Amino acid sequence: MAEPLITDIQRYSIHDGDGIRTTVFFKGCPLRCAWCHNPETQRFTAEILYNAEKCSGCLRCTAACPEGGFDLLSGQFVSEHCISCGKCAEACLNGARELSGKYVPPAELVRQLVRDLPFYEESGGGVTLSGGEVLAQDPGYVMEVLRRLYEQGIRVNIDTCGQVPEEVLLQALPFTDTFLYDLKLAGAEEHRRYTGADNRRILSNLRAIGKAGARIRIRIPLIDPVNTSEQETAAMIEALAGIQGILSIDLIKYHDTGSGKYARLGRAYGSGMETPGEETLHRIARQFEEAGYRVSMGG
Ligand code: SF4
Ligand code: SF4
């Protein structure tokens, strides 16, 4: 299995669980959600992001490229032979090219994460492993990171889409404080339409970790009109019925803030997705509350 790559380590985050947290974004995800706001974390390989607004056209990048450069005129900023070596990004003086995806050995990653231990302790926070999908990375690597953090007394949240092997989730469970578990759509085929895979495995994994004693916060990204109807909320409530370990339902408002990254990766961004209005959000929250769940709103 390839070495896991990291796109970013965000310190002082307050959105990925309790307290002050450091969030690690792994590169590579089995799903392709139409609204993904971190598209640079979808592929498992390193990639170059190109920001045309910062580019002066000096062609230092082309000169530095061992694969023969690329054709700026055609708009193809990355040669089809690109090997993601990052030499063009190093050569660019304007920061117009950026290499996304770096391997960090487990011991080095944990060394960086331990630096914020005083903040975690003071705020009741910790580390959140996110992505992309952390549990789709090499399990040996992930378990080593989890064990080392556990030994340091750092509480870890795992932010997961759930489309991963059940045994990996169960292996990670003893070292995980809370799972931030995504639920996007209740219907299997609708789920496939918007994310590239149906949700059968996601729901059965959720049942399995709940039964095994996991603490779970369900995270629902709300995208109008994809998953904001009254019927869809009712179907989600039905899909979650009887699942153990659910602490809360976290509703996350969709924003198109990631759309600029698609252009920088040379990819198209989906259309017809809107931020839900306040009225819709409150109605969805009420539906979950009436079903007996604690609800939080963010995004
Ligand atoms: S080196 Fe940077 S500024 Fe120069 S052409 Fe390449 S991307 Fe543009
Ligand atoms: S990452 Fe390397 S191979 Fe790819 S375009 Fe840049 S210099 Fe060329």
Short mmCIF file of C-alpha atoms in Angstrom, two decimals, residues 25-175:
data_model
loop_
_atom_site.label_atom_id
_atom_site.label_comp_id
_atom_site.label_asym_id
_atom_site.label_seq_id
_atom_site.Cartn_x
_atom_site.Cartn_y
_atom_site.Cartn_z
CA PHE A 25 -5.94 16.13 6.61
CA PHE A 26 -4.98 12.91 4.82
CA LYS A 27 -5.00 12.70 1.04
CA GLY A 28 -7.25 10.15 -0.62
CA CYS A 29 -10.91 9.26 -0.22
CA PRO A 30 -13.07 6.42 -1.58
CA LEU A 31 -16.00 8.81 -2.18
CA ARG A 32 -16.45 11.66 -4.66
CA CYS A 33 -19.06 13.92 -3.07
CA ALA A 34 -20.31 16.51 -5.53
CA TRP A 35 -20.03 19.25 -2.87
CA CYS A 36 -16.59 18.28 -1.49
CA HIS A 37 -14.88 21.46 -0.28
CA ASN A 38 -11.45 19.79 -0.06
CA PRO A 39 -11.08 18.31 -3.58
CA GLU A 40 -7.30 18.21 -3.17
CA THR A 41 -7.85 15.43 -0.61
CA GLN A 42 -9.81 13.15 -2.99
CA ARG A 43 -6.98 11.46 -4.90
CA PHE A 44 -4.41 9.35 -3.08
CA THR A 45 -1.50 10.73 -5.10
CA ALA A 46 0.29 14.09 -4.81
CA GLU A 47 -1.04 16.85 -7.06
CA ILE A 48 -0.13 20.31 -8.20
CA LEU A 49 -2.53 23.21 -7.61
CA TYR A 50 -2.13 26.14 -9.96
CA ASN A 51 -3.43 29.63 -9.14
CA ALA A 52 -3.62 31.59 -12.40
CA GLU A 53 -4.22 34.86 -10.54
CA LYS A 54 -0.76 34.68 -9.00
CA CYS A 55 1.00 33.63 -12.21
CA SER A 56 3.18 36.21 -14.00
CA GLY A 57 3.88 33.95 -16.97
CA CYS A 58 7.64 33.85 -16.31
CA LEU A 59 7.83 30.11 -17.17
CA ARG A 60 10.38 29.31 -14.45
CA CYS A 61 8.14 26.32 -13.69
CA THR A 62 8.40 25.06 -17.25
CA ALA A 63 12.16 25.36 -17.21
CA ALA A 64 12.34 23.41 -13.93
CA CYS A 65 10.09 20.56 -15.02
CA PRO A 66 12.03 17.33 -15.66
CA GLU A 67 9.14 15.99 -17.73
CA GLY A 68 9.40 18.63 -20.43
CA GLY A 69 7.18 21.35 -18.99
CA PHE A 70 3.60 21.97 -19.94
CA ASP A 71 1.54 24.11 -22.22
CA LEU A 72 0.35 27.28 -20.54
CA LEU A 73 -1.37 28.40 -23.75
CA SER A 74 -3.67 25.38 -23.87
CA GLY A 75 -4.68 25.93 -20.27
CA GLN A 76 -3.24 22.52 -19.36
CA PHE A 77 -1.13 23.63 -16.46
CA VAL A 78 0.06 20.14 -15.63
CA SER A 79 1.71 18.02 -18.26
CA GLU A 80 0.04 14.68 -18.85
CA HIS A 81 3.37 13.18 -17.90
CA CYS A 82 3.43 14.99 -14.57
CA ILE A 83 5.09 12.87 -11.89
CA SER A 84 4.18 15.26 -9.03
CA CYS A 85 7.83 15.90 -8.20
CA GLY A 86 7.04 19.46 -7.06
CA LYS A 87 10.04 21.02 -8.83
CA CYS A 88 7.80 23.56 -10.59
CA ALA A 89 6.32 24.65 -7.25
CA GLU A 90 9.81 25.10 -5.81
CA ALA A 91 10.84 27.16 -8.84
CA CYS A 92 7.80 29.46 -8.78
CA LEU A 93 8.59 32.71 -6.96
CA ASN A 94 4.95 33.81 -6.86
CA GLY A 95 3.43 30.87 -5.04
CA ALA A 96 1.26 30.18 -8.09
CA ARG A 97 2.04 26.47 -7.98
CA GLU A 98 1.70 24.36 -4.89
CA LEU A 99 2.39 20.67 -4.32
CA SER A 100 -0.41 19.07 -2.31
CA GLY A 101 0.42 15.83 -0.49
CA LYS A 102 3.46 15.07 1.64
CA TYR A 103 4.49 11.90 3.46
CA VAL A 104 5.22 12.47 7.13
CA PRO A 105 6.52 9.44 9.09
CA PRO A 106 4.31 8.49 12.08
CA ALA A 107 6.90 9.45 14.73
CA GLU A 108 7.45 12.86 13.11
CA LEU A 109 3.69 13.49 12.76
CA VAL A 110 3.11 12.67 16.43
CA ARG A 111 6.07 14.86 17.41
CA GLN A 112 4.38 17.78 15.64
CA LEU A 113 1.00 17.03 17.22
CA VAL A 114 2.37 16.73 20.74
CA ARG A 115 3.57 20.35 20.58
CA ASP A 116 0.01 21.53 21.26
CA LEU A 117 -0.52 19.27 24.27
CA PRO A 118 -0.94 22.22 26.71
CA PHE A 119 -3.79 23.59 24.55
CA TYR A 120 -5.49 20.21 24.39
CA GLU A 121 -5.24 19.76 28.14
CA GLU A 122 -6.48 23.23 28.98
CA SER A 123 -9.43 23.17 26.58
CA GLY A 124 -10.46 19.51 26.69
CA GLY A 125 -9.41 19.19 23.06
CA GLY A 126 -7.06 16.89 21.19
CA VAL A 127 -6.22 15.72 17.70
CA THR A 128 -8.68 15.05 14.87
CA LEU A 129 -7.61 12.76 12.03
CA SER A 130 -9.52 13.81 8.94
CA GLY A 131 -9.18 14.03 5.18
CA GLY A 132 -9.89 12.81 2.65
CA GLU A 133 -10.36 9.59 4.57
CA VAL A 134 -7.85 8.67 7.24
CA LEU A 135 -9.15 5.09 7.57
CA ALA A 136 -8.60 4.44 3.85
CA GLN A 137 -4.85 4.94 4.37
CA ASP A 138 -2.34 2.19 5.19
CA PRO A 139 -3.77 0.68 8.42
CA GLY A 140 -0.27 -0.01 9.78
CA TYR A 141 0.55 3.70 9.56
CA VAL A 142 -2.78 4.82 11.04
CA MET A 143 -2.53 2.38 13.95
CA GLU A 144 0.99 3.49 14.74
CA VAL A 145 -0.10 7.14 14.85
CA LEU A 146 -3.12 6.25 17.02
CA ARG A 147 -1.04 4.17 19.44
CA ARG A 148 1.62 6.85 19.80
CA LEU A 149 -1.00 9.56 20.46
CA TYR A 150 -2.73 7.29 22.96
CA GLU A 151 0.54 6.74 24.80
CA GLN A 152 0.93 10.53 25.05
CA GLY A 153 -2.54 10.77 26.60
CA ILE A 154 -3.92 12.74 23.63
CA ARG A 155 -7.59 12.25 22.87
CA VAL A 156 -8.22 11.54 19.19
CA ASN A 157 -11.31 12.05 17.09
CA ILE A 158 -11.62 10.29 13.76
CA ASP A 159 -13.55 12.11 11.08
CA THR A 160 -14.74 9.40 8.68
CA CYS A 161 -17.02 8.96 5.69
CA GLY A 162 -17.55 5.36 6.83
CA GLN A 163 -16.78 3.83 3.40
CA VAL A 164 -13.88 1.81 4.82
CA PRO A 165 -13.29 -1.79 5.93
CA GLU A 166 -15.21 -2.60 9.13
CA GLU A 167 -12.15 -4.23 10.69
CA VAL A 168 -10.15 -1.01 10.34
CA LEU A 169 -12.85 0.95 12.18
CA LEU A 170 -12.96 -1.68 14.93
CA GLN A 171 -9.16 -1.74 15.19
CA ALA A 172 -9.09 2.05 15.61
CA LEU A 173 -11.94 2.13 18.14
CA PRO A 174 -9.98 1.49 21.37
CA PHE A 175 -7.69 4.44 20.55
#
